Amino acid sequence: MLQREHSYEENFMREFNQSCGIRTLAVHAGEEPDTATGASAPNIVMSTTFIAAPDASFSVEGLDEETPFIYTRWGNPTVAQLERKLAALEGTESCIAFASGMAAISALFFYSLGAGEHLVMSDVAYAAAAEMTHELLPRLGIRVTKVNMADLDELRAAITPDTRLIYTETPCNPLLRLTDITAVAEIAHAAGAKLAVDSTFATPLATRPISLGADYVIHSLTKYLGGHGDAIGGALLGPADELALMRKKVAIRTGGILSPFNAWLIMRGMATLPLRMRAHAEGADQVARYLESHPLVTRVIYPGLPSHPQHELAKRQMRNFSGMLTFQVADGPAAAKVLAGRLKVIHYAVSLGHHRSLVFYLPTGDLLTTSFHLTPAQEASYRDYAGDGIFRLSVGIEDPEDLCADLEQGLAALS
Ligand SMILES: Cc1ncc(COP(=O)(O)O)c(C=O)c1O
């Protein structure tokens, strides 16, 4: 029977975690040489089951830190290495890896909210998360109020004695509007509620929400953390005692756990996260400035540009401005047809945070109908950032000059 091998990692964390840099953590944290073979790179342990002690419990109720690996839905050596690496990068005590970002968000909602309780949710968030609040959560008796998290008075007014969770994304998908995490955490805690921050767009290289007062962090690992567009995954990070309960009560029972193969792919991607994020941010800065100077581009939103409405907050809260930007042209739907056919380096596709650049057109009218059911004031704020529609561009790690040239030849066909 194999015990969980924590000693190498515990020693590493104790000795180095406080003193070593993010690049060293990205490479080493969470990993351990294989004790049987000495292999330096992590193994992929695909076994779904593990040789058990004769008195091992068949119910997850008895699970604790000392329980050996029993069944991969409960815990797996490869997934555990990824979880420890993620916790180290975010500066959190603990992490649960999930099959997708949406599985992590669902687990957080199921754990935090019950019938009669209240969720305050960012009015603009990743579409599937936003859409959960229209039917699924109300059907369970959970009340939801959507607020523009950039408006702290709107947030304060939305909170009720039943509010248990405040949920926001920063920068948010697709607008790139920011939430002031410190200010929102203060409001949440004064009301006895928890704050969860989806930090997928920022990554731990730009922002560590826990250090700013958030209680939980969400990542779609499918994006920058995996970084190569070949593995879907998600993560929820936070305090060890609560996450141990969430794992037992929700993650293991609802079952949306990460496969060891995807954990291995994502962990390999994460080793180069600091290097990639530097390239993403440098590239996005160059492409954003190029687009802002283009005569056919009417608006560019990038947190790193002085023209971003919350540039000062971005400078305070983000150590780099990541790789996401949006731009607008006069006739977006027509331009989408042209760009989808003409771009050679940039792929016209959904998703983001991959090493390849990706662009996709998001028409405002459609999104307001399908995903974001907003008040007139919230809709006005949405349109203030997005006009009638935006191209969401995830700037990859290619040479920025090549991306600008690709956009140049694509946009030339519009004139
Ligand atoms: C900000 C954000 N959060 C969560 C998700 C959901 O992640 P996944 O597709 O891994 O379920 C996405 C997906 O695009 C996202 O952009």
XYZ file of C-alpha atoms and ligand atoms in Angstrom:
431
model
C 0.000 0.000 0.000
C 1.456 3.352 -1.044
C 1.455 6.243 1.376
C 1.138 9.747 -0.035
C 4.728 10.920 -0.465
C 4.618 14.372 1.041
C 8.022 14.536 2.670
C 10.081 15.660 -0.358
C 7.554 18.340 -1.208
C 7.096 19.431 2.404
C 10.862 19.852 2.765
C 11.052 21.723 -0.511
C 8.225 24.034 0.459
C 9.605 24.627 3.931
C 13.096 25.411 2.712
C 12.429 27.277 -0.502
C 8.868 28.518 -0.748
C 9.488 31.678 1.221
C 12.786 32.491 -0.431
C 12.759 31.311 -4.038
C 11.358 33.098 -7.039
C 8.253 32.383 -9.093
C 10.235 30.772 -11.927
C 11.801 28.274 -9.543
C 8.388 27.557 -8.023
C 6.823 27.086 -11.454
C 9.429 24.447 -12.296
C 9.815 22.642 -8.964
C 6.904 23.257 -6.620
C 4.623 20.294 -6.107
C 6.743 17.863 -8.098
C 8.856 15.126 -6.661
C 11.199 12.602 -8.244
C 9.574 9.180 -8.478
C 10.534 7.271 -5.336
C 10.523 3.889 -7.113
C 12.586 4.754 -10.210
C 14.239 8.089 -9.414
C 12.634 9.571 -12.535
C 13.165 13.334 -12.478
C 10.042 14.251 -14.457
C 6.652 13.497 -12.868
C 5.030 10.185 -13.719
C 1.537 9.944 -15.109
C -0.226 7.600 -12.720
C -3.269 6.492 -14.713
C -4.404 3.818 -12.251
C -7.979 4.409 -11.124
C -7.527 2.286 -8.008
C -4.754 1.605 -5.498
C -3.965 -1.448 -3.363
C -5.870 -0.825 -0.162
C -5.435 -1.793 3.464
C -7.897 -4.453 4.662
C -9.490 -1.928 7.025
C -9.711 0.885 4.422
C -13.018 2.770 4.458
C -15.369 2.377 1.482
C -16.939 5.779 2.200
C -15.269 9.098 1.556
C -16.527 10.286 4.968
C -13.367 8.927 6.584
C -10.988 10.712 4.145
C -8.284 12.891 5.697
C -4.768 14.121 4.884
C -3.231 10.828 6.030
C -5.503 8.580 3.945
C -3.422 6.718 1.301
C -4.514 6.947 -2.336
C -7.562 4.692 -2.715
C -9.450 5.674 -5.849
C -8.521 8.354 -8.389
C -11.768 10.315 -8.003
C -10.751 10.786 -4.347
C -7.143 11.673 -5.084
C -4.335 10.741 -7.469
C -0.544 11.178 -7.213
C -0.204 13.089 -10.515
C -3.188 15.343 -9.833
C -1.903 15.960 -6.285
C 1.410 17.229 -7.685
C -0.427 19.685 -9.924
C -2.568 20.836 -6.984
C 0.518 21.523 -4.865
C 2.213 23.446 -7.691
C -0.878 25.593 -8.197
C -1.218 26.331 -4.477
C 2.441 27.380 -4.352
C 2.066 29.707 -7.356
C -1.097 31.326 -5.938
C 0.351 31.533 -2.419
C -2.632 29.595 -1.028
C -2.791 26.712 1.422
C -4.685 24.321 -0.769
C -6.069 23.518 -4.208
C -8.572 21.121 -5.757
C -8.155 20.368 -9.460
C -11.281 19.811 -11.565
C -12.148 18.519 -15.017
C -12.811 22.094 -16.198
C -13.064 25.655 -14.945
C -16.862 25.250 -14.965
C -16.605 22.145 -12.739
C -14.582 24.221 -10.237
C -17.148 27.051 -10.320
C -20.063 24.599 -9.928
C -18.387 22.919 -6.947
C -17.837 26.298 -5.299
C -21.500 27.245 -5.795
C -22.788 23.883 -4.510
C -20.532 24.092 -1.453
C -21.232 27.742 -0.599
C -24.926 28.147 -1.368
C -28.180 26.475 -0.402
C -31.889 27.136 -0.745
C -32.822 30.570 0.600
C -29.246 31.846 0.377
C -28.008 34.642 -1.821
C -25.205 34.981 -4.363
C -23.963 38.360 -5.556
C -22.392 37.784 -8.935
C -20.463 40.012 -11.283
C -22.897 41.157 -14.011
C -20.322 40.232 -16.647
C -18.502 36.945 -16.259
C -17.620 33.959 -18.438
C -20.819 33.116 -20.339
C -21.460 29.652 -18.883
C -20.979 30.930 -15.309
C -23.315 33.857 -16.037
C -25.882 31.508 -17.595
C -25.910 29.248 -14.481
C -27.486 32.138 -12.575
C -30.531 32.332 -14.892
C -32.039 28.882 -14.342
C -29.863 26.337 -12.573
C -29.188 28.228 -9.336
C -32.712 29.720 -8.973
C -34.153 26.201 -9.466
C -32.213 25.160 -6.362
C -33.733 28.036 -4.404
C -30.579 30.155 -4.569
C -31.240 33.855 -5.136
C -28.824 35.722 -7.393
C -28.237 39.438 -7.810
C -25.932 40.615 -10.549
C -23.904 43.764 -9.959
C -21.346 45.770 -11.829
C -18.412 45.080 -9.504
C -16.709 48.291 -10.595
C -19.562 50.137 -8.845
C -19.056 49.569 -5.118
C -22.305 51.352 -4.180
C -24.247 48.966 -6.423
C -22.482 46.081 -4.678
C -23.242 47.385 -1.160
C -26.908 47.878 -2.079
C -27.200 44.307 -3.393
C -26.029 42.596 -0.208
C -28.688 41.078 2.075
C -28.446 39.204 5.398
C -28.630 35.979 3.325
C -25.660 36.829 1.111
C -23.106 34.042 1.478
C -20.893 34.479 -1.565
C -19.670 37.307 -3.780
C -18.264 36.102 -7.080
C -16.277 38.158 -9.543
C -13.836 37.877 -12.441
C -10.976 40.291 -12.895
C -10.224 41.227 -15.615
C -13.631 39.967 -16.676
C -14.424 37.977 -19.788
C -14.975 39.466 -22.316
C -14.961 43.162 -21.339
C -11.615 43.337 -19.493
C -13.288 45.444 -16.844
C -11.534 45.112 -13.482
C -12.739 44.502 -9.927
C -10.906 46.165 -7.052
C -10.320 42.975 -5.049
C -9.248 44.696 -1.811
C -12.310 46.955 -1.755
C -14.763 44.155 -2.616
C -13.189 41.810 -0.031
C -13.730 44.432 2.669
C -17.384 44.802 1.706
C -17.867 41.019 1.548
C -16.298 40.371 4.935
C -18.159 43.230 6.628
C -21.352 41.471 5.475
C -20.173 38.046 6.652
C -19.879 36.772 3.069
C -16.970 35.125 1.256
C -15.311 36.487 -1.858
C -14.369 34.239 -4.795
C -12.274 35.643 -7.629
C -11.941 34.031 -11.035
C -8.372 35.006 -11.851
C -8.110 33.111 -15.134
C -7.293 36.248 -17.166
C -4.754 37.593 -14.663
C -2.911 34.365 -13.672
C -0.823 34.253 -10.475
C 1.904 36.087 -12.381
C -0.184 39.264 -12.391
C -2.469 39.057 -9.353
C -2.741 36.864 -6.271
C -6.309 37.501 -5.064
C -5.817 35.767 -1.682
C -3.086 38.246 -0.759
C -5.583 41.052 -1.529
C -8.254 39.627 0.772
C -10.196 37.142 -1.388
C -11.228 33.827 0.187
C -11.175 31.620 -2.908
C -9.531 31.728 -6.322
C -10.849 30.022 -9.452
C -8.833 29.180 -12.559
C -9.753 27.695 -15.864
C -6.516 25.716 -16.317
C -7.549 25.350 -19.947
C -6.221 28.859 -20.512
C -2.863 30.376 -19.468
C -1.931 27.804 -16.812
C -1.994 24.858 -19.210
C -1.103 27.306 -21.918
C -0.993 25.107 -25.010
C -4.626 24.591 -25.944
C -4.535 20.831 -25.482
C -6.099 20.119 -22.077
C -9.272 21.246 -20.341
C -9.021 21.677 -16.583
C -10.000 23.871 -13.669
C -8.991 24.667 -10.119
C -10.359 26.056 -6.902
C -7.885 27.413 -4.353
C -8.253 28.569 -0.764
C -7.819 27.629 2.908
C -6.834 23.999 3.587
C -9.585 23.234 6.126
C -12.392 24.450 3.853
C -10.965 22.843 0.745
C -10.639 19.513 2.562
C -14.373 19.723 3.270
C -15.183 20.813 -0.288
C -13.199 17.889 -1.666
C -15.024 15.429 0.537
C -18.537 16.869 0.446
C -18.713 18.164 -3.131
C -15.796 17.467 -5.492
C -15.586 13.731 -4.902
C -19.357 13.276 -4.851
C -20.246 15.423 -7.847
C -17.270 13.808 -9.542
C -15.933 16.468 -11.941
C -12.322 15.609 -11.170
C -9.303 16.130 -13.437
C -7.833 13.188 -15.333
C -4.194 12.399 -14.437
C -3.222 12.743 -18.105
C -4.590 16.287 -18.276
C -2.993 17.075 -14.896
C 0.356 16.008 -16.320
C -0.076 18.103 -19.478
C -1.161 21.152 -17.490
C 1.698 20.733 -15.004
C 4.185 20.590 -17.863
C 2.660 23.763 -19.278
C 2.829 25.498 -15.912
C 6.594 25.082 -15.650
C 6.981 27.768 -18.315
C 4.119 30.006 -17.138
C 6.363 32.894 -15.983
C 8.245 32.889 -19.300
C 5.062 32.642 -21.338
C 3.275 35.378 -19.395
C 6.148 37.744 -20.067
C 5.831 37.036 -23.800
C 2.002 37.284 -23.703
C 2.121 40.639 -21.902
C 4.865 42.108 -24.088
C 3.076 40.943 -27.230
C -0.313 42.236 -26.087
C 1.176 45.621 -25.263
C 2.719 45.903 -28.734
C -0.401 44.663 -30.546
C -2.696 46.921 -28.462
C -0.616 49.994 -29.323
C -0.538 48.991 -32.988
C -4.328 48.531 -33.087
C -4.924 51.793 -31.221
C -3.050 53.618 -33.986
C -4.917 51.822 -36.823
C -7.320 54.131 -38.700
C -10.049 51.457 -38.990
C -9.983 50.499 -35.307
C -12.398 52.597 -33.280
C -11.548 51.380 -29.763
C -8.992 49.172 -28.036
C -9.369 47.975 -24.452
C -6.240 46.639 -22.765
C -5.542 47.082 -19.038
C -1.981 48.145 -19.868
C -3.045 51.073 -22.065
C -3.467 54.491 -20.420
C -6.805 54.655 -22.297
C -8.251 51.752 -20.270
C -10.891 53.294 -17.950
C -9.340 51.504 -14.939
C -5.663 51.763 -15.901
C -4.729 53.107 -12.445
C -6.404 50.132 -10.730
C -4.721 47.800 -13.219
C -1.314 49.266 -12.317
C -2.076 48.813 -8.621
C -3.511 45.306 -8.813
C -1.661 43.626 -11.686
C 2.072 42.995 -11.875
C 1.718 42.534 -15.634
C -1.296 43.230 -17.848
C -1.580 39.704 -19.253
C -2.349 38.907 -22.872
C -6.028 39.722 -23.444
C -7.325 42.729 -25.349
C -10.455 43.720 -27.235
C -10.856 45.936 -30.267
C -13.767 47.373 -32.218
C -14.253 48.353 -35.856
C -17.172 50.075 -37.583
C -18.978 46.973 -38.877
C -17.981 44.103 -36.580
C -20.005 41.252 -38.126
C -18.689 42.049 -41.627
C -15.153 42.367 -40.309
C -15.493 38.993 -38.529
C -16.222 37.308 -41.881
C -13.220 38.970 -43.484
C -10.778 38.348 -40.633
C -11.892 34.719 -40.149
C -11.004 34.086 -43.796
C -7.846 36.158 -44.080
C -5.862 35.833 -40.848
C -2.958 33.448 -41.305
C -1.100 33.426 -37.982
C -3.979 34.247 -35.642
C -6.628 31.523 -35.428
C -10.267 32.608 -35.519
C -11.461 30.500 -32.554
C -12.863 30.685 -29.035
C -10.757 30.114 -25.906
C -7.729 32.081 -24.802
C -4.395 31.962 -23.031
C -2.876 29.496 -25.487
C 0.601 29.877 -26.990
C -1.212 30.476 -30.309
C -3.017 33.790 -30.796
C -6.801 33.455 -30.995
C -9.445 35.976 -31.992
C -13.239 35.812 -31.829
C -16.045 38.309 -32.454
C -18.646 38.818 -29.694
C -21.725 40.805 -30.812
C -23.157 42.794 -27.897
C -26.847 42.240 -28.739
C -26.455 38.447 -28.861
C -24.521 38.237 -25.607
C -26.939 40.471 -23.741
C -29.754 38.133 -24.780
C -28.053 34.783 -24.189
C -25.595 35.304 -21.363
C -25.953 38.617 -19.561
C -29.425 39.656 -18.475
C -28.588 43.158 -17.284
C -30.317 46.220 -15.898
C -30.352 49.292 -18.174
C -27.487 50.867 -16.178
C -25.431 47.657 -16.371
C -26.161 47.402 -20.083
C -24.924 50.966 -20.555
C -21.677 50.075 -18.765
C -21.366 46.960 -20.964
C -21.817 49.034 -24.110
C -19.368 51.580 -22.779
C -16.682 48.877 -22.961
C -17.968 46.877 -25.920
C -20.034 49.120 -28.190
C -22.058 46.938 -30.573
C -19.457 44.178 -30.455
C -15.849 43.370 -29.758
C -13.107 41.254 -31.189
C -11.601 39.444 -28.201
C -7.949 38.849 -29.024
C -5.840 36.479 -26.957
C -2.302 37.449 -27.870
C -0.104 34.375 -28.011
C 3.654 34.068 -27.651
C 4.449 34.525 -31.331
C 6.607 37.480 -32.462
C 4.423 40.568 -31.967
C 5.641 41.959 -35.325
C 4.139 38.915 -37.076
C 0.832 39.365 -35.253
C 0.682 43.038 -36.224
C 1.509 42.144 -39.835
C -1.232 39.496 -39.843
C -3.777 41.987 -38.492
C -2.541 44.609 -40.975
C -3.169 42.363 -43.991
C -6.509 41.237 -42.554
C -7.753 44.738 -41.747
C -6.550 46.009 -45.148
C -9.350 44.026 -46.772
C -11.931 46.081 -44.827
C -11.065 49.416 -46.348
C -12.767 33.564 -17.064
C -13.184 32.157 -17.307
N -13.569 31.399 -16.273
C -13.988 30.126 -16.448
C -14.043 29.558 -17.700
C -14.522 28.137 -17.849
O -13.421 27.319 -18.026
P -13.517 25.885 -18.771
O -13.783 26.133 -20.210
O -12.173 25.283 -18.470
O -14.638 25.156 -18.104
C -13.635 30.301 -18.797
C -13.684 29.718 -20.152
O -13.466 30.388 -21.134
C -13.203 31.640 -18.595
O -12.829 32.410 -19.620
